[in-house]
Amino acid sequence: MSRQALRWPLPKHDYWSTPFAESLLQHLDLRPGLRIFDVASGHGIPAFYLAEQVGPTGKVLATDVSAGQVARARAIQGSQLPWLRFECMDMRSLPPDLQTFNRVTGNLSVMFFRPNRFEAIRGLIERLSPGGQLVLTFPSYGTFDSLWQRVDQAMLGQNLTGERERFQIYLNERPSAQDGRTWLEKLDLDRIEVVEYPLEVETGPGHEFLHHPLLRGGFLDDVYECFEDQSLAGRFMADIAQDITRFTPLIAQRCVLSGWKKI
Ligand SMILES: C[S@@+](CC[C@H](N)C(=O)[O-])C[C@H]1O[C@@H](n2cnc3c(N)ncnc32)[C@H](O)[C@@H]1O
């Protein structure tokens, strides 16, 4: 299908999901007629794109644990692409009678496979037909390290011992590219590829940083959660936000895990 003919391209103005989905698509063997299981599908990145590519002879089951996200995706879909279905499902406990697929995808997904990411990936591989491909993406360990170093230094300088301990637990819990490789190797996948693509996230100082739609919606919240006293957290972060030159450029690592189930 030519690029001009695409009715469901990845959204151009999305600075987070789209670049991760682009790296997923670089590794995904995508063809008409495939049956794809997309997990953590949100409001449809990249499920709509995948559905257009597999065409009416294929099938895409896009699933998310959030009923709100599924409703949003269905509203966007309307009666289009009838071979694409959005369903509410927790990827960590999939229905035992779920059919198998030629591809399993999950954009910005692995970090949510808590508490046992290995078991969650095993469950996904069980839904792959022999010869099928798994491709997952997530922001891997190393993402925004310059910021975390700045936060850690500031906590140390201000004797925020308990906060710093909780912060270290948060940092160490993040999955790395090497974790991903180990899981896929243990699960006996073939032709494993684990690649990280850097992505710069732009921000300004002060309010722009503290209320950045990506950072405040997730990454920065994890720092706030290390504080029992939220007004102290507010002052601490406002101080960090004053001089962004100490941690910019902010670089995320888009990690792609890809592997094939042996025949
Ligand atoms: C960062 S969003 C990614 C959505 C979409 N794939 C994208 O690229 O825009 C992560 C999604 O994972 C979903 N999610 C979190 N935990 C999940 C779980 N246990 N099972 C299924 N979906 C989950 C969230 O509801 C959210 O929609």
mmCIF file of C-alpha atoms in Angstrom, residues 17-121:
data_model
loop_
_atom_site.group_PDB
_atom_site.id
_atom_site.type_symbol
_atom_site.label_atom_id
_atom_site.label_comp_id
_atom_site.label_asym_id
_atom_site.label_seq_id
_atom_site.Cartn_x
_atom_site.Cartn_y
_atom_site.Cartn_z
ATOM 1 C CA SER A 17 3.367 7.313 21.201
ATOM 2 C CA THR A 18 4.094 7.948 17.521
ATOM 3 C CA PRO A 19 7.908 7.862 17.759
ATOM 4 C CA PHE A 20 7.690 4.672 19.835
ATOM 5 C CA ALA A 21 5.244 3.171 17.312
ATOM 6 C CA GLU A 22 7.597 4.121 14.470
ATOM 7 C CA SER A 23 10.368 2.137 16.104
ATOM 8 C CA LEU A 24 7.976 -0.796 16.644
ATOM 9 C CA LEU A 25 7.039 -0.714 12.950
ATOM 10 C CA GLN A 26 10.702 -0.749 11.953
ATOM 11 C CA HIS A 27 10.936 -4.246 13.426
ATOM 12 C CA LEU A 28 7.467 -5.632 12.706
ATOM 13 C CA ASP A 29 7.008 -7.840 9.671
ATOM 14 C CA LEU A 30 3.632 -6.485 8.571
ATOM 15 C CA ARG A 31 1.641 -7.913 5.670
ATOM 16 C CA PRO A 32 -1.944 -8.175 4.435
ATOM 17 C CA GLY A 33 -3.902 -11.049 5.908
ATOM 18 C CA LEU A 34 -2.092 -11.258 9.290
ATOM 19 C CA ARG A 35 -3.926 -11.805 12.587
ATOM 20 C CA ILE A 36 -2.521 -9.344 15.146
ATOM 21 C CA PHE A 37 -3.032 -9.108 18.902
ATOM 22 C CA ASP A 38 -2.189 -5.559 20.057
ATOM 23 C CA VAL A 39 -1.925 -5.095 23.836
ATOM 24 C CA ALA A 40 -2.058 -1.859 25.840
ATOM 25 C CA SER A 41 -3.687 -0.402 22.754
ATOM 26 C CA GLY A 42 -4.835 2.857 24.360
ATOM 27 C CA HIS A 43 -6.859 4.828 21.841
ATOM 28 C CA GLY A 44 -5.394 2.967 18.913
ATOM 29 C CA ILE A 45 -1.709 3.706 18.309
ATOM 30 C CA PRO A 46 -0.688 1.712 16.321
ATOM 31 C CA ALA A 47 -3.841 -0.491 16.087
ATOM 32 C CA PHE A 48 -5.547 1.609 13.404
ATOM 33 C CA TYR A 49 -2.373 1.682 11.328
ATOM 34 C CA LEU A 50 -1.935 -2.108 11.725
ATOM 35 C CA ALA A 51 -5.549 -2.753 10.756
ATOM 36 C CA GLU A 52 -5.226 -0.739 7.577
ATOM 37 C CA GLN A 53 -2.070 -2.648 6.667
ATOM 38 C CA VAL A 54 -3.435 -6.168 7.283
ATOM 39 C CA GLY A 55 -6.567 -5.264 5.323
ATOM 40 C CA PRO A 56 -9.933 -7.013 5.309
ATOM 41 C CA THR A 57 -8.363 -10.476 4.938
ATOM 42 C CA GLY A 58 -6.548 -9.932 8.247
ATOM 43 C CA LYS A 59 -7.698 -9.232 11.757
ATOM 44 C CA VAL A 60 -6.574 -7.006 14.649
ATOM 45 C CA LEU A 61 -7.694 -7.524 18.249
ATOM 46 C CA ALA A 62 -6.638 -4.420 20.185
ATOM 47 C CA THR A 63 -6.919 -4.673 23.964
ATOM 48 C CA ASP A 64 -6.541 -2.368 26.925
ATOM 49 C CA VAL A 65 -7.283 -2.710 30.634
ATOM 50 C CA SER A 66 -8.961 0.700 30.691
ATOM 51 C CA ALA A 67 -12.639 0.705 29.692
ATOM 52 C CA GLY A 68 -12.308 4.447 29.029
ATOM 53 C CA GLN A 69 -9.517 3.921 26.499
ATOM 54 C CA VAL A 70 -11.472 1.156 24.773
ATOM 55 C CA ALA A 71 -14.551 3.396 24.551
ATOM 56 C CA ARG A 72 -12.421 6.215 23.137
ATOM 57 C CA ALA A 73 -10.880 3.922 20.529
ATOM 58 C CA ARG A 74 -14.297 2.549 19.528
ATOM 59 C CA ALA A 75 -15.642 6.086 19.158
ATOM 60 C CA ILE A 76 -12.773 6.954 16.799
ATOM 61 C CA GLN A 77 -13.354 3.740 14.850
ATOM 62 C CA GLY A 78 -17.109 4.023 14.364
ATOM 63 C CA SER A 79 -18.023 1.511 11.662
ATOM 64 C CA GLN A 80 -14.664 1.717 9.881
ATOM 65 C CA LEU A 81 -12.123 -1.115 9.545
ATOM 66 C CA PRO A 82 -14.602 -3.823 10.681
ATOM 67 C CA TRP A 83 -11.808 -6.404 10.972
ATOM 68 C CA LEU A 84 -10.365 -4.342 13.889
ATOM 69 C CA ARG A 85 -11.919 -4.935 17.325
ATOM 70 C CA PHE A 86 -11.189 -3.084 20.582
ATOM 71 C CA GLU A 87 -11.776 -5.096 23.766
ATOM 72 C CA CYS A 88 -11.167 -4.534 27.463
ATOM 73 C CA MET A 89 -8.568 -7.038 28.692
ATOM 74 C CA ASP A 90 -5.747 -7.167 31.239
ATOM 75 C CA MET A 91 -2.669 -8.430 29.434
ATOM 76 C CA ARG A 92 -1.396 -10.064 32.642
ATOM 77 C CA SER A 93 -4.370 -12.419 32.867
ATOM 78 C CA LEU A 94 -5.591 -13.195 29.372
ATOM 79 C CA PRO A 95 -8.643 -15.416 28.896
ATOM 80 C CA PRO A 96 -7.460 -19.041 28.537
ATOM 81 C CA ASP A 97 -9.664 -19.589 25.470
ATOM 82 C CA LEU A 98 -8.178 -16.647 23.553
ATOM 83 C CA GLN A 99 -7.185 -17.720 20.039
ATOM 84 C CA THR A 100 -3.638 -17.468 18.677
ATOM 85 C CA PHE A 101 -2.234 -14.772 16.421
ATOM 86 C CA ASN A 102 0.562 -14.372 13.852
ATOM 87 C CA ARG A 103 1.800 -11.220 15.556
ATOM 88 C CA VAL A 104 1.650 -9.800 19.076
ATOM 89 C CA THR A 105 2.402 -6.090 19.422
ATOM 90 C CA GLY A 106 2.401 -3.669 22.335
ATOM 91 C CA ASN A 107 3.502 -0.055 21.980
ATOM 92 C CA LEU A 108 4.613 1.552 25.257
ATOM 93 C CA SER A 109 3.565 -1.579 27.070
ATOM 94 C CA VAL A 110 6.305 -3.505 28.901
ATOM 95 C CA MET A 111 6.545 -1.075 31.823
ATOM 96 C CA PHE A 112 2.921 -1.941 32.718
ATOM 97 C CA PHE A 113 3.577 -5.696 32.880
ATOM 98 C CA ARG A 114 4.015 -5.399 36.683
ATOM 99 C CA PRO A 115 4.674 -7.114 38.987
ATOM 100 C CA ASN A 116 6.065 -10.007 36.939
ATOM 101 C CA ARG A 117 7.052 -8.804 33.486
ATOM 102 C CA PHE A 118 8.602 -12.134 32.538
ATOM 103 C CA GLU A 119 5.342 -14.016 33.234
ATOM 104 C CA ALA A 120 3.318 -11.406 31.343
ATOM 105 C CA ILE A 121 5.547 -11.800 28.274
#
